[in-house]
mmCIF file of C-alpha atoms in Angstrom:
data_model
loop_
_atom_site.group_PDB
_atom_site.id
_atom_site.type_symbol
_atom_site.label_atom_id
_atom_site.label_comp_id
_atom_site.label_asym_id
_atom_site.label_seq_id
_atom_site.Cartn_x
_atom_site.Cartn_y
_atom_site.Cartn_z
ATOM 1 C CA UNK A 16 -46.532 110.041 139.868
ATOM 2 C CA UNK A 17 -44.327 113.051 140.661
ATOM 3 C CA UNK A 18 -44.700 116.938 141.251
ATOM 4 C CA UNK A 19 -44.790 117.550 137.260
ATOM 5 C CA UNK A 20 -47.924 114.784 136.730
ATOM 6 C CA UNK A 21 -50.887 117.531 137.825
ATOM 7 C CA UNK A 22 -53.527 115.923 136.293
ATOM 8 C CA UNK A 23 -55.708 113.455 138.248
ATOM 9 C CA UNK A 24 -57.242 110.580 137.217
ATOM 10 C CA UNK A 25 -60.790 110.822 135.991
ATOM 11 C CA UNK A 26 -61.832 108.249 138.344
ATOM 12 C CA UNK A 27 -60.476 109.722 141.122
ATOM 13 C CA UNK A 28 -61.441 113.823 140.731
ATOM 14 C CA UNK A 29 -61.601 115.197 144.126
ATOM 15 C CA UNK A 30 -64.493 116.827 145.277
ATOM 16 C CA UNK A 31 -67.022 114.184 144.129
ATOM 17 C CA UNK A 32 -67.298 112.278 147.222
ATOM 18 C CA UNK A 33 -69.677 113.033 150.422
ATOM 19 C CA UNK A 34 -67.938 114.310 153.681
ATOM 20 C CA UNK A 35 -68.933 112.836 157.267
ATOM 21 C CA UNK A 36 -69.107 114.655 160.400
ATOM 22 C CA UNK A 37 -65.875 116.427 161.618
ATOM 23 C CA UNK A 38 -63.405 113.816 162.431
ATOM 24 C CA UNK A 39 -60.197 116.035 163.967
ATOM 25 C CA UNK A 40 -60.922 119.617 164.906
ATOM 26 C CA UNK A 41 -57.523 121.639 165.589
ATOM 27 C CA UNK A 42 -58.253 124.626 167.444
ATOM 28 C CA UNK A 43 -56.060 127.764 168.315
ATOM 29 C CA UNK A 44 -52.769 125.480 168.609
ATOM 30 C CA UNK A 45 -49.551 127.018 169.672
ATOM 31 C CA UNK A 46 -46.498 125.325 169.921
ATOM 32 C CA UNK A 47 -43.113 126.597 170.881
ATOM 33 C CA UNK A 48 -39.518 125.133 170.579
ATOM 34 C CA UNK A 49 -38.109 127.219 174.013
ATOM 35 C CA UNK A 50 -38.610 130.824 172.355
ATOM 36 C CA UNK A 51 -39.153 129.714 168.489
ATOM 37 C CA UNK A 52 -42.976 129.642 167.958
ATOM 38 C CA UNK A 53 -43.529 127.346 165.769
ATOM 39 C CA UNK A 54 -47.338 126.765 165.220
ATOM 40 C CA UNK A 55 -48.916 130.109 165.480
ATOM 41 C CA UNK A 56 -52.756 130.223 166.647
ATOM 42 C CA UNK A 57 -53.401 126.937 164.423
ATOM 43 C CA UNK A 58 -57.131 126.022 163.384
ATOM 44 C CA UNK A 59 -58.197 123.421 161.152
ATOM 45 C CA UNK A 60 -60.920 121.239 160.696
ATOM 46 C CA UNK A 61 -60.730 117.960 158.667
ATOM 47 C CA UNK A 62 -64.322 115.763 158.312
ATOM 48 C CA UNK A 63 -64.610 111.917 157.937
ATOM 49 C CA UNK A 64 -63.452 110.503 154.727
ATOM 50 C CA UNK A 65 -61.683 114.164 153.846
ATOM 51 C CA UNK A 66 -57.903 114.157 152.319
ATOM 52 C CA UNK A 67 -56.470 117.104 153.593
ATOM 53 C CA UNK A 68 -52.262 118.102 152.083
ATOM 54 C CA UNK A 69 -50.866 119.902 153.777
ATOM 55 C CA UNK A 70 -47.460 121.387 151.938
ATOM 56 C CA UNK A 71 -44.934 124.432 152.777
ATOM 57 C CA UNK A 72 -41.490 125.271 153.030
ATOM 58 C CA UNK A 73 -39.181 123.244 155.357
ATOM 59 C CA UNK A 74 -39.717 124.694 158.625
ATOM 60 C CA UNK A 75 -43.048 126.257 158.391
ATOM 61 C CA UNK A 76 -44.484 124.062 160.648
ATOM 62 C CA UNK A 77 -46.412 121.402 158.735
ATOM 63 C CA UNK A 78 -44.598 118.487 160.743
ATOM 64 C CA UNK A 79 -44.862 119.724 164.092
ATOM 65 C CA UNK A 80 -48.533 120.344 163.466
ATOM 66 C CA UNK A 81 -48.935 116.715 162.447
ATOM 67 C CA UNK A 82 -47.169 115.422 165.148
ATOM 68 C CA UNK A 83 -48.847 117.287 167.635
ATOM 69 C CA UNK A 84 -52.454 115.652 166.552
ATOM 70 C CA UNK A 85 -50.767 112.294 166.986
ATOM 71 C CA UNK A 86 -49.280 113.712 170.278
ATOM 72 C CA UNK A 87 -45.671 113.000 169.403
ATOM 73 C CA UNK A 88 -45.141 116.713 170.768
ATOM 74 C CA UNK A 89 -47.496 118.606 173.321
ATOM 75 C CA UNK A 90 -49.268 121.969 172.995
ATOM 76 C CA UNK A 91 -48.384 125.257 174.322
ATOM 77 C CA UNK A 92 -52.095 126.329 173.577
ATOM 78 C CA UNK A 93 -55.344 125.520 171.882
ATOM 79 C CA UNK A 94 -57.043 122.047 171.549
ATOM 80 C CA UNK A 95 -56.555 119.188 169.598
ATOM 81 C CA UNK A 96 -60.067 117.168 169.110
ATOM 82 C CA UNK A 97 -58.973 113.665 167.182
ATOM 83 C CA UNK A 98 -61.081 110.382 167.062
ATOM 84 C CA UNK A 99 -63.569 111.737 169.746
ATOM 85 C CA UNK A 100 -60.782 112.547 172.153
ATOM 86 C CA UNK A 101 -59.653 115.733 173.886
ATOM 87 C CA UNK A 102 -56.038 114.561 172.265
ATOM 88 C CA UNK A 103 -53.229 114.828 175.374
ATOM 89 C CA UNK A 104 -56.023 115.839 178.282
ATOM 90 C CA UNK A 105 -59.248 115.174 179.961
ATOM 91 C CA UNK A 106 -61.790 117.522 180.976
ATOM 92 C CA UNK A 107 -63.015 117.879 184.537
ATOM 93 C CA UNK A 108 -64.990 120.464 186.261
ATOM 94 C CA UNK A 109 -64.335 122.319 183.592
ATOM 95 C CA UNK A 110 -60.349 122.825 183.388
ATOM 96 C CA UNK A 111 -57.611 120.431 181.244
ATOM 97 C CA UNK A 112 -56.234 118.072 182.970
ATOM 98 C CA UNK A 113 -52.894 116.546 181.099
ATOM 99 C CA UNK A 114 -53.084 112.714 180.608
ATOM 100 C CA UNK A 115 -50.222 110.329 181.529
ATOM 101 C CA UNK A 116 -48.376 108.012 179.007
ATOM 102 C CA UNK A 117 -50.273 105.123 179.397
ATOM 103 C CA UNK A 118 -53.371 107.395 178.564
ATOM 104 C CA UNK A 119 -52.021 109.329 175.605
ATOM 105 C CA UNK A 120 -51.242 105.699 174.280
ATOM 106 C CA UNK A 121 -54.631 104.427 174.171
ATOM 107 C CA UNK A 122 -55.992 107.740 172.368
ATOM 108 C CA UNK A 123 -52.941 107.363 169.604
ATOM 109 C CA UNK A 124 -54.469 103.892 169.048
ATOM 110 C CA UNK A 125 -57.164 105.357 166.859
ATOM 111 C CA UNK A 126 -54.684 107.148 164.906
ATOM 112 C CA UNK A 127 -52.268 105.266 162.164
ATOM 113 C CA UNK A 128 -48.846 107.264 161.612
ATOM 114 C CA UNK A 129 -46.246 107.457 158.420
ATOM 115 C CA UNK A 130 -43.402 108.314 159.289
ATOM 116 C CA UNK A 131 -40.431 110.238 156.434
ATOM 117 C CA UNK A 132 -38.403 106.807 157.951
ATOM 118 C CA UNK A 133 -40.066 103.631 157.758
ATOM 119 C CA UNK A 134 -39.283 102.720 161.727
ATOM 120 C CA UNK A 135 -39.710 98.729 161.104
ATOM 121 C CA UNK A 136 -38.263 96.494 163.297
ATOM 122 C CA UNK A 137 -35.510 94.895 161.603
ATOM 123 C CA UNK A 138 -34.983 91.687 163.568
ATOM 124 C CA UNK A 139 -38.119 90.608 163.069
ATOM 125 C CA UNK A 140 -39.970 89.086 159.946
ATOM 126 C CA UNK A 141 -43.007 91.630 158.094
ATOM 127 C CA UNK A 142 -45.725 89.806 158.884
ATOM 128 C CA UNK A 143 -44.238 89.868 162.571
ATOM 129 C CA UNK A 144 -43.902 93.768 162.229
ATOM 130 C CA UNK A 145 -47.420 94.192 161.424
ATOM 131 C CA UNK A 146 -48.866 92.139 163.544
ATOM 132 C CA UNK A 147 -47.132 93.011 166.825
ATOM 133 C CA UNK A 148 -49.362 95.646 167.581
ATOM 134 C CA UNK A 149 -52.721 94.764 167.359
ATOM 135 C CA UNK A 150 -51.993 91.309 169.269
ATOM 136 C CA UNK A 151 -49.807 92.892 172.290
ATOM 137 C CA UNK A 152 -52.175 96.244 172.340
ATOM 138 C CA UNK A 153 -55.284 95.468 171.154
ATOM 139 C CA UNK A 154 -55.120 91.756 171.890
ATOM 140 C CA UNK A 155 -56.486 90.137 169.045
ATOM 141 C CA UNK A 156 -56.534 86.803 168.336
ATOM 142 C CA UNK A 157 -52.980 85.873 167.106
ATOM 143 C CA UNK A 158 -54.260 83.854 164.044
ATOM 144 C CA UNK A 159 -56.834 86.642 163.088
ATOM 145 C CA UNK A 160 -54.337 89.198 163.195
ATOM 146 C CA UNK A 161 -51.976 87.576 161.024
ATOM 147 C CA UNK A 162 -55.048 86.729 158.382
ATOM 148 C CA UNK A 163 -55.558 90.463 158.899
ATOM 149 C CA UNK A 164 -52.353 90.819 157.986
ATOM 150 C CA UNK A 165 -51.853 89.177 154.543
ATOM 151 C CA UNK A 166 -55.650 90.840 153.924
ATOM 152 C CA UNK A 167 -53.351 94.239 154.344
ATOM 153 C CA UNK A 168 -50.371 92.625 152.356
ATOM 154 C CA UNK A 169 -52.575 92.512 149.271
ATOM 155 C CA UNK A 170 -54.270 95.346 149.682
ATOM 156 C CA UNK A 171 -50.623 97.309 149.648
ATOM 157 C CA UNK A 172 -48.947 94.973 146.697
ATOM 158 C CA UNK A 173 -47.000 92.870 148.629
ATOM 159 C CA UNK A 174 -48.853 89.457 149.169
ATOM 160 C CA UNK A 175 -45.273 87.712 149.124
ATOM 161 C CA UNK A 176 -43.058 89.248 151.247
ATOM 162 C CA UNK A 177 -44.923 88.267 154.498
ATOM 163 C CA UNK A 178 -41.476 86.509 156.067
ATOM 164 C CA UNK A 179 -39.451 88.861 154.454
ATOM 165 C CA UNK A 180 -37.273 90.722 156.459
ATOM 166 C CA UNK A 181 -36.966 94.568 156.533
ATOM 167 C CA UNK A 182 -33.333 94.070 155.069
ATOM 168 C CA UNK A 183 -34.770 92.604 152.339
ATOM 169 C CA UNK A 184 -36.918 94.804 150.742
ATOM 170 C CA UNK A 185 -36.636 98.493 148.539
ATOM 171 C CA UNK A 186 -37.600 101.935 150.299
ATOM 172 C CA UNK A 187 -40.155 101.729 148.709
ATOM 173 C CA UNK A 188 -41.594 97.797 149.809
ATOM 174 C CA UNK A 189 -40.535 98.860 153.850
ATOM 175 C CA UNK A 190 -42.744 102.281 153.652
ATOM 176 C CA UNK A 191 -46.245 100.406 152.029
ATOM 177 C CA UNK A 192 -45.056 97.878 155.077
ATOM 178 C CA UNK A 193 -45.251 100.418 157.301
ATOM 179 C CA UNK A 194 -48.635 101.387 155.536
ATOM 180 C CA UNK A 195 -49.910 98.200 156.015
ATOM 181 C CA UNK A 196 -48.848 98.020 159.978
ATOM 182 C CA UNK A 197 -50.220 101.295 160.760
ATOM 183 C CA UNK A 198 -53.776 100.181 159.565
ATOM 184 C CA UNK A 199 -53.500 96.896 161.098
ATOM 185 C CA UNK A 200 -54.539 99.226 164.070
ATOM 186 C CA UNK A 201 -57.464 99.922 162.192
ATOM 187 C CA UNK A 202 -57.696 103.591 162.761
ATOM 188 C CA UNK A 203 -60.085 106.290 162.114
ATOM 189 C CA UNK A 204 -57.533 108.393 160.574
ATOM 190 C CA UNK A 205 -54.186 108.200 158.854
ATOM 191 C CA UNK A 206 -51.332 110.797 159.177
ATOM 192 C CA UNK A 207 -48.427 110.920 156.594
ATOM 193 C CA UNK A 208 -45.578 113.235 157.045
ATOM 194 C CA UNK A 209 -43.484 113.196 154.083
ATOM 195 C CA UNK A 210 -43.642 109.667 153.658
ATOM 196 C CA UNK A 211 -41.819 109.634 150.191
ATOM 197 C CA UNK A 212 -38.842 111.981 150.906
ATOM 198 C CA UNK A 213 -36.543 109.314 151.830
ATOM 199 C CA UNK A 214 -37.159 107.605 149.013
ATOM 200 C CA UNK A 215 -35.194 106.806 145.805
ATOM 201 C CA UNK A 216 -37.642 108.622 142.971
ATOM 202 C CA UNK A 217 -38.116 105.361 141.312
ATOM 203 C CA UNK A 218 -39.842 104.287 144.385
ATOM 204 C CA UNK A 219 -42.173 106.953 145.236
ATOM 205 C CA UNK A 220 -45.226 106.020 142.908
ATOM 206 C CA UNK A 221 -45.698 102.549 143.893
ATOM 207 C CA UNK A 222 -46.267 104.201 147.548
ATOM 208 C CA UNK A 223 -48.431 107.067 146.293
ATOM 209 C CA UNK A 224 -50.283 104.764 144.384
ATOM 210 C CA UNK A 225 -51.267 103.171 147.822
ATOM 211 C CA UNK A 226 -51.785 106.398 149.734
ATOM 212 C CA UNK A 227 -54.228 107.240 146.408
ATOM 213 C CA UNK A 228 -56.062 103.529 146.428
ATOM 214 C CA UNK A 229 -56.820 104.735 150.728
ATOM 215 C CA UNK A 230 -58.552 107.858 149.146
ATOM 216 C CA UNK A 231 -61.015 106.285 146.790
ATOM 217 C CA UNK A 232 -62.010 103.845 150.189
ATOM 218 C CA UNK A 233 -62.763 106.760 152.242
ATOM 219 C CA UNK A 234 -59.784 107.081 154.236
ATOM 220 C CA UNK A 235 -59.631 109.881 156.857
ATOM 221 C CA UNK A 236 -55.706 111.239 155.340
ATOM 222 C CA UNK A 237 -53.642 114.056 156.647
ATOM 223 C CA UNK A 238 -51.017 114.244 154.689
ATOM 224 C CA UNK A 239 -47.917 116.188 154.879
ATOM 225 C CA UNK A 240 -45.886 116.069 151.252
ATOM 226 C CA UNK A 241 -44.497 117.915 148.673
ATOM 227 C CA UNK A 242 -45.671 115.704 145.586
ATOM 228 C CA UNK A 243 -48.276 118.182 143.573
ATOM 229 C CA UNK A 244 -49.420 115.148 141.913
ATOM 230 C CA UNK A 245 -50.790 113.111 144.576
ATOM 231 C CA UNK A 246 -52.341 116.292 145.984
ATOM 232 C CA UNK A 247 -54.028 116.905 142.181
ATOM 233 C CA UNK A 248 -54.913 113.423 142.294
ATOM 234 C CA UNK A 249 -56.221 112.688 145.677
ATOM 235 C CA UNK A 250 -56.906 115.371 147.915
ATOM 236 C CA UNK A 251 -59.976 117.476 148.930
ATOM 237 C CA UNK A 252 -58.234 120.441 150.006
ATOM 238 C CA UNK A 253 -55.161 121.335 150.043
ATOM 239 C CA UNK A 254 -53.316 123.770 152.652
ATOM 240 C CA UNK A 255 -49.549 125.833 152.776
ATOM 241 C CA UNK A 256 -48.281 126.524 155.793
ATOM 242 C CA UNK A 257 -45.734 129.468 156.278
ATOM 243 C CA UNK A 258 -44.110 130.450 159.163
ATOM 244 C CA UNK A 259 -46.031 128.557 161.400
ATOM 245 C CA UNK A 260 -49.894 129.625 159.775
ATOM 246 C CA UNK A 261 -52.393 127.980 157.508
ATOM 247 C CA UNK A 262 -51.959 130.822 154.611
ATOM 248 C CA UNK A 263 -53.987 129.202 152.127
ATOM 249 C CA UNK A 264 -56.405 126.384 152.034
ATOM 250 C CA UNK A 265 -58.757 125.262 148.949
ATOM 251 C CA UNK A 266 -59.646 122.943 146.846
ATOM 252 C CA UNK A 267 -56.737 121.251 144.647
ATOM 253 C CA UNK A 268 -57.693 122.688 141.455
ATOM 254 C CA UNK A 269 -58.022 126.875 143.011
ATOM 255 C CA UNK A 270 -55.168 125.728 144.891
ATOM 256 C CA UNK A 271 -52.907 125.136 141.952
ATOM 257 C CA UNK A 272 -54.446 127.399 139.141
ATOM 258 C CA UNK A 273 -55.859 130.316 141.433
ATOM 259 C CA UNK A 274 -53.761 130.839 144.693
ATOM 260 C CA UNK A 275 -54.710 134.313 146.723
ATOM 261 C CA UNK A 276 -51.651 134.148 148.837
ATOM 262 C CA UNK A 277 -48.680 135.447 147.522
ATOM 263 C CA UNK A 278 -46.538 132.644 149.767
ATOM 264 C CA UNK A 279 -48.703 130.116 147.418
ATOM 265 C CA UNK A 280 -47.510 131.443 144.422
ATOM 266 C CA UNK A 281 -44.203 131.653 144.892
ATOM 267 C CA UNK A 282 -44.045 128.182 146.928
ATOM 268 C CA UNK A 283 -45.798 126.643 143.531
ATOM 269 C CA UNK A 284 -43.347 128.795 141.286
ATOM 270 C CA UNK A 285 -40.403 126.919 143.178
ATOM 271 C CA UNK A 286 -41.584 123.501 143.588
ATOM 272 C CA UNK A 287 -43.445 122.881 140.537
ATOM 273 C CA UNK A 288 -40.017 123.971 138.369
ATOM 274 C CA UNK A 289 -38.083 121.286 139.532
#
């Protein structure tokens, strides 16, 4: 699958499935980087089961707003609402009060992240990397997590690389590992930024092809990428950001064959020529 393949599967049209309740609720965020402002007045609202794209020019924001559900960076302003948690604070007599580390950790459990680099641990074996986690932070059963794990082997197409090392594998094995260990947390939602841009393009549709299988199974998915096709193919909506706003934000197939925003446009006039 690549940004030229814009027609999705007939099995797997968005817009056929039924929505839950609203599952991260970004509201008002501002970031800065010391005077650059980076996410400007930021809201968004993504429901259970939703797969939300979010593409744009590098720069525009799209990363930063990712990482800032996931609490990888903080807020200047607004409120992040993830998972059922205040993401980054608590609430108490009615002001914010900012959470330590230790805090912060336990709401990012209940949030899986992709990362552009895969971020494995490369001394240790894959079934080792996935189920590190869930035994040291969630304490499960050591023997249950590693069942877990070959369960999440399969389900990513790579039932026999368990004591592989990182080393040892393609790009494109190491990111669907990296798949596989973020839902060995077994979150409610999965962020992606960019998680096929350091990959060779031979490579990228065995991961999209994962990222796509987590759509049809309901999969909460925020997605930051620029391959049109796995938007066409998976998502419910589909947002650009530019210069740090949401400009547009609609369905895949008004977002590709009727854009209002002349940033859309000229984004798709760019991207989809290559």
């Amino acid at each position: 699958m690549t940004t030229q393949d814009l027609t999705p599967p007939t099995d797997a049209r968005p817009g056929d499935k039924t929505l839950g309740e609203p599952i991260v609720v970004i509201d008002g965020v501002q970031k800065y980087f010391g005077a650059h402002h980076v996410l400007k007045d930021v809201s968004l609202t993504v429901r259970r089961g939703e797969v939300v794209v979010i593409c744009g020019r590098s720069g525009s924001g799209k990363s930063t707003l990712l990482r800032c559900v996931d609490q990888l960076e903080t807020i200047d302003g607004g409120t992040i609402h993830a998972a059922g948690h205040l993401m980054g604070f608590r609430e108490k007599n009615g002001k914010r009060i900012p959470l330590g580390d230790a805090q912060v950790a336990r709401q990012q459990r209940d949030l899986g992240m992709v990362f552009q680099n895969f971020n494995l641990f490369p001394h240790i074996s894959v079934i080792d990397n996935i189920t590190l986690a869930p035994v040291r932070i969630l304490k499960r059963n050591k023997a249950e997590a590693r069942a877990e794990a070959r369960t999440l082997l399969k389900r990513v197409g790579l039932p026999d690389k368990e004591n592989a090392y990182p080393r040892q594998l393609s790009g494109g094995q190491q990111q669907r590992v990296a798949i596989a260990r973020a839902l060995a947390m077994q979150p409610k939602v999965m962020l992606f930024d960019e998680p096929t841009s350091a990959l060779d393009p031979e490579m990228i549709s065995e991961v999209l092809d994962v990222m796509v299988d987590l759509s049809r199974q309901g999969m909460t998915m925020i997605v930051v990428t620029h391959e049109m096709g796995f938007a066409r193919a998976a998502a419910d909506r589909v947002l650009l950001m530019h210069e740090g706003h949401i400009v547009e934000e609609a369905a895949p197939e008004t977002f590709f064959n009727h854009p209002e925003s002349e940033h859309t446009k000229l984004f798709l006039s760019k991207i989809l020529a290559h």
